[in-house]
PDB file of C-alpha atoms in Angstrom:
ATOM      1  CA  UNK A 119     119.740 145.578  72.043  1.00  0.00           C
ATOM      2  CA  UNK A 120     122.969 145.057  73.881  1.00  0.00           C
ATOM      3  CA  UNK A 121     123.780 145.580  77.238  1.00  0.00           C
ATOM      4  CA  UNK A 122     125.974 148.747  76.525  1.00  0.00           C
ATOM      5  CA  UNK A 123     123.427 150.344  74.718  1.00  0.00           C
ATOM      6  CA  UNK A 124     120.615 149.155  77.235  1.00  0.00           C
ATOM      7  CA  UNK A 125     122.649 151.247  80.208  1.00  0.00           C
ATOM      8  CA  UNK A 126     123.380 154.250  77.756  1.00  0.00           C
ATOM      9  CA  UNK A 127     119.609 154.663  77.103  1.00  0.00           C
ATOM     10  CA  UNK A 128     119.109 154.297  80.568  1.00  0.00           C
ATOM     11  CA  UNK A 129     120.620 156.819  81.783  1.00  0.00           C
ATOM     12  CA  UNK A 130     117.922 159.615  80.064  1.00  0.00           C
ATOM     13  CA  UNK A 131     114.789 158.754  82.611  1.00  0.00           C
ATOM     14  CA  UNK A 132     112.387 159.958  79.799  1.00  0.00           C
ATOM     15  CA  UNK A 133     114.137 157.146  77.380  1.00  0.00           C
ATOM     16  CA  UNK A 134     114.294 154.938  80.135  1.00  0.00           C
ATOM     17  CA  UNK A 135     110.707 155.307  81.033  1.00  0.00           C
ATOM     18  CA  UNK A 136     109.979 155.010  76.773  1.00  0.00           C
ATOM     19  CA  UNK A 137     111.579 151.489  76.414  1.00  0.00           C
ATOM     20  CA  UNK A 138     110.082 150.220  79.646  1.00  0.00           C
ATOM     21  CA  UNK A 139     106.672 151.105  78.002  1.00  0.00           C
ATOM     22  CA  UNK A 140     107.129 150.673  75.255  1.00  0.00           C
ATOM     23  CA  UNK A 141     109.576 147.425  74.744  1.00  0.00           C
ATOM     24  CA  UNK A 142     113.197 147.532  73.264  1.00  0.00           C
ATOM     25  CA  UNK A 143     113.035 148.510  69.413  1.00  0.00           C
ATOM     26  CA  UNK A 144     112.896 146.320  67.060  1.00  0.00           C
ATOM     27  CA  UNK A 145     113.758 147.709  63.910  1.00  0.00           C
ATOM     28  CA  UNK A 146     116.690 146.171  61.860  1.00  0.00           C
ATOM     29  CA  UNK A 147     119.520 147.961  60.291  1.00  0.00           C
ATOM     30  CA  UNK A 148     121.911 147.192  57.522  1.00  0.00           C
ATOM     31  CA  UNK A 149     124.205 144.708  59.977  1.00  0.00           C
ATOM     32  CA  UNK A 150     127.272 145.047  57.727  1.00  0.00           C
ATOM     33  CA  UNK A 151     127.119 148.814  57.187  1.00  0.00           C
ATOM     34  CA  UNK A 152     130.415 150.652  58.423  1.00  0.00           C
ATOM     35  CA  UNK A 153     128.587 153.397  61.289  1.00  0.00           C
ATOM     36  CA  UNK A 154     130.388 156.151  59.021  1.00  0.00           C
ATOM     37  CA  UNK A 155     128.437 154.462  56.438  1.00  0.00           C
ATOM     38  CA  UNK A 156     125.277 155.011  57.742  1.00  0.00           C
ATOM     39  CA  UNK A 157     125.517 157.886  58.916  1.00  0.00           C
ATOM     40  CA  UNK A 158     126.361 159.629  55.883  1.00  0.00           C
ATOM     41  CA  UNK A 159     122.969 157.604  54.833  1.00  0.00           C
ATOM     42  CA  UNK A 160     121.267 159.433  57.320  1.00  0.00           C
ATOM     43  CA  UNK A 161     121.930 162.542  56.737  1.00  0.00           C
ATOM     44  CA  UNK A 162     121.668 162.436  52.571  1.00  0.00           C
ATOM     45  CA  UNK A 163     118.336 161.284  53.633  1.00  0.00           C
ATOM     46  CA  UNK A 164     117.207 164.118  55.759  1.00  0.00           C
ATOM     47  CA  UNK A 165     113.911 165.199  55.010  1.00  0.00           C
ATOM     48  CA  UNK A 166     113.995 164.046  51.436  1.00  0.00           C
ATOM     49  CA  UNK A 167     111.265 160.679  50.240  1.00  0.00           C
ATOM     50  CA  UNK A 168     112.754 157.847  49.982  1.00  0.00           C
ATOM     51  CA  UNK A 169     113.264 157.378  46.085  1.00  0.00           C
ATOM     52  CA  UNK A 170     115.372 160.953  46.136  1.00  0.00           C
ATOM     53  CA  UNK A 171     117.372 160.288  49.082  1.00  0.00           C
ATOM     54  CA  UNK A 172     118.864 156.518  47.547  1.00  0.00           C
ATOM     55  CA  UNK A 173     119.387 158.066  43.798  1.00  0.00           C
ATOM     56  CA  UNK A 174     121.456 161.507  46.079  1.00  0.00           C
ATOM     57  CA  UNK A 175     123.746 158.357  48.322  1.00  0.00           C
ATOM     58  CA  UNK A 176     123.976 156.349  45.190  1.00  0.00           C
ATOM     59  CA  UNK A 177     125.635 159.348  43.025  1.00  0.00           C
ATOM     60  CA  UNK A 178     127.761 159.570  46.398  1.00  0.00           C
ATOM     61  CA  UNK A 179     128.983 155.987  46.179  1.00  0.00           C
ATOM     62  CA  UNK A 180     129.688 156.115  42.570  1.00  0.00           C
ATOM     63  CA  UNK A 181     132.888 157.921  44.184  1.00  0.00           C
ATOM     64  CA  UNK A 182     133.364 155.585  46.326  1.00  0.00           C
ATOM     65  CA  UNK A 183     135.974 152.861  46.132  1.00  0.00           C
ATOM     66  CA  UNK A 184     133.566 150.537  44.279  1.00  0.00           C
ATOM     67  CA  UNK A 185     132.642 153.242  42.088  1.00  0.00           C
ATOM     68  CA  UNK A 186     129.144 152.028  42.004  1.00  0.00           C
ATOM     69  CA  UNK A 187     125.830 153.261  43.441  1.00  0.00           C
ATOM     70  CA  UNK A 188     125.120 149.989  45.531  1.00  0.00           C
ATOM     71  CA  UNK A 189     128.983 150.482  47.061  1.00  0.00           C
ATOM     72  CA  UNK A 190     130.507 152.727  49.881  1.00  0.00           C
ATOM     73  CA  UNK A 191     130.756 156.266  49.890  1.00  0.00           C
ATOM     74  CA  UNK A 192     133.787 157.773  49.350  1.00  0.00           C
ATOM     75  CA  UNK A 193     136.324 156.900  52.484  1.00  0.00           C
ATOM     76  CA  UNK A 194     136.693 159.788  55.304  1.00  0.00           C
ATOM     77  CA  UNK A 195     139.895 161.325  53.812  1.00  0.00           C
ATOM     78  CA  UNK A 196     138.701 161.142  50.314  1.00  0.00           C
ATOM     79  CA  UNK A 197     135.116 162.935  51.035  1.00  0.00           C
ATOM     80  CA  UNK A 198     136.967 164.976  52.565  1.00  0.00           C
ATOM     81  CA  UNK A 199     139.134 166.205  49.441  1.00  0.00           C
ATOM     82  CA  UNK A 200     135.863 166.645  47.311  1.00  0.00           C
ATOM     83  CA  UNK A 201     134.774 170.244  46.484  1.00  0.00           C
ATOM     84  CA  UNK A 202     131.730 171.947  47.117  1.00  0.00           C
ATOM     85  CA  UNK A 203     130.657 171.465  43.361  1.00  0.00           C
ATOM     86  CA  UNK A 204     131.102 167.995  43.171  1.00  0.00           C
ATOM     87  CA  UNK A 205     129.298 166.861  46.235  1.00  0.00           C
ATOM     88  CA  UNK A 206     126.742 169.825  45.105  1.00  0.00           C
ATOM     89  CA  UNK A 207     126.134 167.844  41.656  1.00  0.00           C
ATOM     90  CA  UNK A 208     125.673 164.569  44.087  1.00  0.00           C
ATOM     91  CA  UNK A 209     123.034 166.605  44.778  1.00  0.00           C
ATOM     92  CA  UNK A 210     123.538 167.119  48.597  1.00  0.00           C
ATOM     93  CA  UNK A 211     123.311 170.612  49.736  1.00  0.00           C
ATOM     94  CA  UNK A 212     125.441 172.826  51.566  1.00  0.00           C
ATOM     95  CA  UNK A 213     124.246 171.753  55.416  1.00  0.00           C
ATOM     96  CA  UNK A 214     124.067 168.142  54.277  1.00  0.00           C
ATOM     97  CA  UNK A 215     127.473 168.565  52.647  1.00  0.00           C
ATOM     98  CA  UNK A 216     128.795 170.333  56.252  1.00  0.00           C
ATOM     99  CA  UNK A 217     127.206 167.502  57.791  1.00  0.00           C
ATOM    100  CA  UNK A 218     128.982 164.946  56.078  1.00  0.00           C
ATOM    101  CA  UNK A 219     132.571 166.415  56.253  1.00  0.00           C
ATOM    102  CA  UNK A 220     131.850 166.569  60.228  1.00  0.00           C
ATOM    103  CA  UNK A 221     131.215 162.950  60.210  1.00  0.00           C
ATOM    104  CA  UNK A 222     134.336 162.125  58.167  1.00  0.00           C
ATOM    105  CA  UNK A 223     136.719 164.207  60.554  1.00  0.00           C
ATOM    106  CA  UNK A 224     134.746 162.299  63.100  1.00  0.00           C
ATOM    107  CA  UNK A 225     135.877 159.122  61.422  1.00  0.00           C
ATOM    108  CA  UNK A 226     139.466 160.396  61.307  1.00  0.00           C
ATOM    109  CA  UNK A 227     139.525 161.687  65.026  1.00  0.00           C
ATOM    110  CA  UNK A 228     137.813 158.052  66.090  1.00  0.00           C
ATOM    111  CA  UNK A 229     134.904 159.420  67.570  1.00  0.00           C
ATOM    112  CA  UNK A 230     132.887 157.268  65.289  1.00  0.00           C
ATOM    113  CA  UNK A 231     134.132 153.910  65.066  1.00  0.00           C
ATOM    114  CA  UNK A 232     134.688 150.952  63.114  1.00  0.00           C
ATOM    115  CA  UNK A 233     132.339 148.383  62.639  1.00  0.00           C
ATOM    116  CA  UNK A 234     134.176 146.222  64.376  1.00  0.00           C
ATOM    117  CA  UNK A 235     134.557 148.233  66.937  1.00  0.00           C
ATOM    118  CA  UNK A 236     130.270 149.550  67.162  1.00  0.00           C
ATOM    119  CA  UNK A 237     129.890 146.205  67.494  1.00  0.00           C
ATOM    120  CA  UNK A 238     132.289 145.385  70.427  1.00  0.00           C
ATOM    121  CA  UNK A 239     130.514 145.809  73.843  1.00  0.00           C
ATOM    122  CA  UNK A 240     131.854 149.054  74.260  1.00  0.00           C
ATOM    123  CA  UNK A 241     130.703 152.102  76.670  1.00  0.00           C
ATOM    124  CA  UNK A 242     129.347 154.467  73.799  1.00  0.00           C
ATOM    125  CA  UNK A 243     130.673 157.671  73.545  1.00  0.00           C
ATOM    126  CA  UNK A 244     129.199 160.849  73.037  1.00  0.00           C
ATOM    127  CA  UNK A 245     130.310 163.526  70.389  1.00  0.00           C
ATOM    128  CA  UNK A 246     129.751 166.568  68.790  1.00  0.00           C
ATOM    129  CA  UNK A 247     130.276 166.184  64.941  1.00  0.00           C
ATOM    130  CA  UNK A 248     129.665 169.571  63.691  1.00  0.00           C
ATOM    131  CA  UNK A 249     127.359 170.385  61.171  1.00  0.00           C
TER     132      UNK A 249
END
């Protein structure tokens, strides 16, 4: 964990309270994932198993720039200019889709950054996304 994140958790007493029982977390992410990335994972995920959730994000990243289900998804701008039916035939549904174009203004506005930049010691900012 890094010491940015470390103070922002710190700040909740009941998360506080968690880690100091508990012990830092130790799960792994994808280390060269974009944030915007991920969280566009996340929520084509959402309450879906496993198998569903990659085969939904992989038809999302076949219109991507690589135009290929292990690639990105589609850039902030460019999700952004999809219609409801195509992101509907990804198979994401209308909250997920809502979800997702909140997160890509997000991306736009900077309120979710860069990699580079999530992984500059930065105070971490909080944000409402919509969706």
């Amino acid at each position: 964990m890094t010491d940015s994140l470390i103070s922002c958790l710190s700040v909740d007493p009941d998360v506080a309270a968690a880690v100091r029982r508990i012990g830092p977390c130790r799960l792994q992410g994808r280390g060269d994932q974009e944030p915007y990335d991920a969280l566009l994972r996340a929520i084509a995920g959402q309450q879906l198993h496993g198998v569903a959730a990659r085969r939904i994000f992989g038809r999302l990243c076949l219109l991507g720039p690589e135009a290929s289900e292990d690639g990105t998804p589609p850039a902030p701008d460019a999700l952004l200019a999809l219609s409801e039916d195509v992101l509907r035939a990804c198979g994401l549904s209308a909250s997920k889709q809502s979800a997702m174009r909140g997160v890509a203004q997000a991306r736009l506005d900077g309120l979710v950054p860069s990699r580079q930049d999530a992984d500059a010691d930065v105070e971490p900012a909080r944000c409402d996304a919509g969706g």
